[in-house]
mmCIF file of C-alpha atoms in Angstrom:
data_model
loop_
_atom_site.group_PDB
_atom_site.id
_atom_site.type_symbol
_atom_site.label_atom_id
_atom_site.label_comp_id
_atom_site.label_asym_id
_atom_site.label_seq_id
_atom_site.Cartn_x
_atom_site.Cartn_y
_atom_site.Cartn_z
ATOM 1 C CA UNK A 1 12.828 -78.759 -114.198
ATOM 2 C CA UNK A 2 9.585 -78.186 -112.318
ATOM 3 C CA UNK A 3 9.889 -75.215 -109.970
ATOM 4 C CA UNK A 4 12.818 -73.667 -111.855
ATOM 5 C CA UNK A 5 12.855 -70.374 -113.715
ATOM 6 C CA UNK A 6 14.882 -69.830 -116.893
ATOM 7 C CA UNK A 7 15.290 -66.810 -119.161
ATOM 8 C CA UNK A 8 13.450 -66.811 -122.496
ATOM 9 C CA UNK A 9 16.206 -65.392 -124.717
ATOM 10 C CA UNK A 10 15.221 -66.337 -128.270
ATOM 11 C CA UNK A 11 11.850 -66.370 -129.954
ATOM 12 C CA UNK A 12 11.259 -68.193 -133.250
ATOM 13 C CA UNK A 13 14.472 -68.385 -135.285
ATOM 14 C CA UNK A 14 16.335 -70.764 -137.548
ATOM 15 C CA UNK A 15 16.026 -74.350 -136.392
ATOM 16 C CA UNK A 16 19.280 -75.294 -138.090
ATOM 17 C CA UNK A 17 21.429 -72.993 -140.210
ATOM 18 C CA UNK A 18 20.001 -70.619 -142.801
ATOM 19 C CA UNK A 19 17.040 -71.804 -144.818
ATOM 20 C CA UNK A 20 15.434 -73.934 -142.116
ATOM 21 C CA UNK A 21 12.068 -73.073 -140.612
ATOM 22 C CA UNK A 22 12.032 -70.653 -137.701
ATOM 23 C CA UNK A 23 11.411 -73.608 -135.419
ATOM 24 C CA UNK A 24 13.774 -72.912 -132.523
ATOM 25 C CA UNK A 25 13.408 -71.253 -129.138
ATOM 26 C CA UNK A 26 16.266 -70.362 -126.763
ATOM 27 C CA UNK A 27 16.442 -70.442 -122.965
ATOM 28 C CA UNK A 28 19.280 -69.366 -120.654
ATOM 29 C CA UNK A 29 19.691 -71.129 -117.298
ATOM 30 C CA UNK A 30 19.091 -69.397 -113.960
ATOM 31 C CA UNK A 31 22.840 -69.310 -113.208
ATOM 32 C CA UNK A 32 23.399 -67.403 -116.455
ATOM 33 C CA UNK A 33 26.595 -65.363 -116.241
ATOM 34 C CA UNK A 34 26.325 -63.921 -119.733
ATOM 35 C CA UNK A 35 29.423 -65.793 -120.920
ATOM 36 C CA UNK A 36 30.128 -69.228 -122.351
ATOM 37 C CA UNK A 37 30.472 -71.381 -119.248
ATOM 38 C CA UNK A 38 28.949 -74.802 -118.688
ATOM 39 C CA UNK A 39 25.943 -74.278 -116.448
ATOM 40 C CA UNK A 40 25.323 -76.291 -113.297
ATOM 41 C CA UNK A 41 21.612 -76.324 -114.237
ATOM 42 C CA UNK A 42 20.145 -79.289 -116.100
ATOM 43 C CA UNK A 43 18.289 -79.312 -119.402
ATOM 44 C CA UNK A 44 15.390 -81.715 -118.868
ATOM 45 C CA UNK A 45 13.517 -83.778 -121.445
ATOM 46 C CA UNK A 46 10.435 -82.164 -122.930
ATOM 47 C CA UNK A 47 8.800 -85.528 -123.596
ATOM 48 C CA UNK A 48 9.367 -89.275 -123.337
ATOM 49 C CA UNK A 49 11.585 -90.729 -126.052
ATOM 50 C CA UNK A 50 14.678 -92.567 -127.191
ATOM 51 C CA UNK A 51 17.997 -90.729 -127.566
ATOM 52 C CA UNK A 52 19.053 -91.669 -131.105
ATOM 53 C CA UNK A 53 22.294 -89.716 -131.330
ATOM 54 C CA UNK A 54 24.439 -86.998 -129.858
ATOM 55 C CA UNK A 55 27.039 -84.792 -131.477
ATOM 56 C CA UNK A 56 28.955 -81.611 -130.806
ATOM 57 C CA UNK A 57 26.505 -79.923 -128.444
ATOM 58 C CA UNK A 58 23.482 -81.847 -129.731
ATOM 59 C CA UNK A 59 21.028 -84.447 -128.448
ATOM 60 C CA UNK A 60 18.375 -86.015 -130.713
ATOM 61 C CA UNK A 61 15.325 -87.559 -129.053
ATOM 62 C CA UNK A 62 12.964 -89.750 -131.104
ATOM 63 C CA UNK A 63 9.455 -89.599 -129.651
ATOM 64 C CA UNK A 64 8.037 -92.642 -131.465
ATOM 65 C CA UNK A 65 11.033 -94.767 -130.372
ATOM 66 C CA UNK A 66 11.585 -96.445 -133.743
ATOM 67 C CA UNK A 67 15.145 -95.106 -134.001
ATOM 68 C CA UNK A 68 14.476 -93.214 -137.235
ATOM 69 C CA UNK A 69 14.629 -89.429 -137.209
ATOM 70 C CA UNK A 70 12.516 -89.202 -140.368
ATOM 71 C CA UNK A 71 9.321 -90.530 -138.748
ATOM 72 C CA UNK A 72 6.923 -88.712 -136.473
ATOM 73 C CA UNK A 73 8.369 -86.255 -133.885
ATOM 74 C CA UNK A 74 12.044 -85.665 -133.064
ATOM 75 C CA UNK A 75 13.239 -83.105 -130.509
ATOM 76 C CA UNK A 76 16.714 -81.615 -130.908
ATOM 77 C CA UNK A 77 18.438 -79.994 -127.963
ATOM 78 C CA UNK A 78 21.466 -77.868 -128.940
ATOM 79 C CA UNK A 79 24.339 -76.383 -126.935
ATOM 80 C CA UNK A 80 24.313 -79.291 -124.468
ATOM 81 C CA UNK A 81 27.748 -79.850 -122.913
ATOM 82 C CA UNK A 82 29.344 -83.226 -123.610
ATOM 83 C CA UNK A 83 30.238 -83.679 -119.926
ATOM 84 C CA UNK A 84 27.299 -85.324 -118.128
ATOM 85 C CA UNK A 85 25.183 -85.592 -121.294
ATOM 86 C CA UNK A 86 22.919 -88.570 -122.087
ATOM 87 C CA UNK A 87 24.166 -91.133 -124.592
ATOM 88 C CA UNK A 88 22.545 -92.727 -127.650
ATOM 89 C CA UNK A 89 20.307 -95.662 -126.741
ATOM 90 C CA UNK A 90 19.146 -94.142 -123.447
ATOM 91 C CA UNK A 91 15.421 -93.748 -122.990
ATOM 92 C CA UNK A 92 14.394 -90.462 -121.377
ATOM 93 C CA UNK A 93 11.147 -89.832 -119.603
ATOM 94 C CA UNK A 94 9.763 -86.301 -119.491
ATOM 95 C CA UNK A 95 11.674 -84.198 -116.916
ATOM 96 C CA UNK A 96 14.723 -86.497 -116.834
ATOM 97 C CA UNK A 97 18.166 -84.909 -117.224
ATOM 98 C CA UNK A 98 19.512 -84.429 -120.752
ATOM 99 C CA UNK A 99 22.705 -82.518 -119.910
ATOM 100 C CA UNK A 100 24.021 -79.083 -118.999
ATOM 101 C CA UNK A 101 23.497 -75.976 -121.149
ATOM 102 C CA UNK A 102 26.659 -74.545 -122.671
ATOM 103 C CA UNK A 103 27.925 -72.921 -125.866
ATOM 104 C CA UNK A 104 28.991 -76.226 -127.467
ATOM 105 C CA UNK A 105 27.850 -76.820 -131.024
ATOM 106 C CA UNK A 106 26.818 -74.248 -133.567
ATOM 107 C CA UNK A 107 27.195 -70.521 -133.058
ATOM 108 C CA UNK A 108 26.600 -69.205 -129.567
ATOM 109 C CA UNK A 109 27.684 -66.128 -127.644
ATOM 110 C CA UNK A 110 26.237 -67.170 -124.282
ATOM 111 C CA UNK A 111 25.287 -70.319 -122.385
ATOM 112 C CA UNK A 112 21.790 -71.478 -123.304
ATOM 113 C CA UNK A 113 19.756 -74.357 -124.711
ATOM 114 C CA UNK A 114 18.290 -74.155 -128.222
ATOM 115 C CA UNK A 115 15.308 -76.456 -128.757
ATOM 116 C CA UNK A 116 13.765 -77.371 -132.065
ATOM 117 C CA UNK A 117 11.746 -80.206 -133.566
ATOM 118 C CA UNK A 118 10.993 -82.106 -136.732
ATOM 119 C CA UNK A 119 7.933 -84.011 -137.868
ATOM 120 C CA UNK A 120 8.507 -86.738 -140.473
ATOM 121 C CA UNK A 121 11.926 -85.208 -141.167
ATOM 122 C CA UNK A 122 10.654 -81.638 -141.744
ATOM 123 C CA UNK A 123 11.428 -78.662 -139.512
ATOM 124 C CA UNK A 124 8.303 -77.317 -137.776
ATOM 125 C CA UNK A 125 7.944 -73.560 -137.270
ATOM 126 C CA UNK A 126 7.720 -72.410 -133.657
ATOM 127 C CA UNK A 127 4.975 -69.923 -134.498
ATOM 128 C CA UNK A 128 3.116 -71.752 -137.254
ATOM 129 C CA UNK A 129 -0.031 -73.868 -137.102
ATOM 130 C CA UNK A 130 1.665 -76.132 -134.510
ATOM 131 C CA UNK A 131 3.367 -73.760 -132.065
ATOM 132 C CA UNK A 132 5.478 -75.035 -129.200
ATOM 133 C CA UNK A 133 3.403 -75.887 -126.129
ATOM 134 C CA UNK A 134 5.730 -76.044 -123.131
ATOM 135 C CA UNK A 135 3.640 -76.810 -120.047
ATOM 136 C CA UNK A 136 0.898 -74.548 -121.405
ATOM 137 C CA UNK A 137 3.299 -71.793 -122.554
ATOM 138 C CA UNK A 138 2.423 -71.298 -126.248
ATOM 139 C CA UNK A 139 5.020 -69.775 -128.585
ATOM 140 C CA UNK A 140 4.299 -67.028 -131.094
ATOM 141 C CA UNK A 141 6.458 -64.840 -133.298
ATOM 142 C CA UNK A 142 6.403 -61.253 -134.481
ATOM 143 C CA UNK A 143 7.825 -61.805 -137.966
ATOM 144 C CA UNK A 144 11.318 -60.812 -136.804
ATOM 145 C CA UNK A 145 13.868 -63.525 -136.167
ATOM 146 C CA UNK A 146 14.539 -64.141 -132.435
ATOM 147 C CA UNK A 147 11.608 -61.928 -131.401
ATOM 148 C CA UNK A 148 8.555 -63.623 -129.976
ATOM 149 C CA UNK A 149 6.455 -64.487 -126.985
ATOM 150 C CA UNK A 150 5.447 -67.336 -124.734
ATOM 151 C CA UNK A 151 1.891 -66.959 -123.431
ATOM 152 C CA UNK A 152 0.058 -68.895 -120.743
ATOM 153 C CA UNK A 153 -3.148 -68.033 -118.888
ATOM 154 C CA UNK A 154 -3.165 -64.481 -120.267
ATOM 155 C CA UNK A 155 0.459 -63.762 -119.283
ATOM 156 C CA UNK A 156 2.935 -63.060 -122.100
ATOM 157 C CA UNK A 157 6.712 -63.129 -121.756
ATOM 158 C CA UNK A 158 8.769 -61.576 -124.562
ATOM 159 C CA UNK A 159 12.098 -63.069 -125.615
ATOM 160 C CA UNK A 160 14.977 -60.730 -124.729
ATOM 161 C CA UNK A 161 18.627 -61.133 -125.677
ATOM 162 C CA UNK A 162 19.693 -60.931 -122.028
ATOM 163 C CA UNK A 163 18.828 -62.328 -118.614
ATOM 164 C CA UNK A 164 16.375 -59.839 -117.126
ATOM 165 C CA UNK A 165 13.450 -60.162 -114.726
ATOM 166 C CA UNK A 166 11.066 -59.365 -117.611
ATOM 167 C CA UNK A 167 11.955 -62.557 -119.541
ATOM 168 C CA UNK A 168 12.195 -64.948 -116.616
ATOM 169 C CA UNK A 169 9.780 -67.822 -117.182
ATOM 170 C CA UNK A 170 8.740 -70.382 -114.581
ATOM 171 C CA UNK A 171 7.506 -73.916 -114.825
#
């Protein structure tokens, strides 16, 4: 949410299992304890769009609102706790609450949110020709999975596999 700071803990890495584009970024909430607890912080929507489905730890948001995940942009939020999470059919406006970060869904060793996206059904690399742009923070990679940077206005924050002052990023 605006005014909050989260830890940038994962640069470009697999969007979904092995073989997918390195389209994901990871963020740990400010109340990060280093374990797998449900956070009291809220994951907020990156953009306006229709929630098409949820699953174990996942929320799919269709940005063209046609209900099909194979057309235009889809945002996937992973490791979102089932308690308090949005439900399919809800329309989210940017900055509205999606749910609480957790370790639910996929493989996770600490509470965080994993964000990734598809365009016309294809995974989009986080450091390719269309990098993530999160409120002016532009993602880039180093060629090593999970390593990367977010840069805005000449300031670069490197992804670190821990909650440290050096990887704290503010909105």
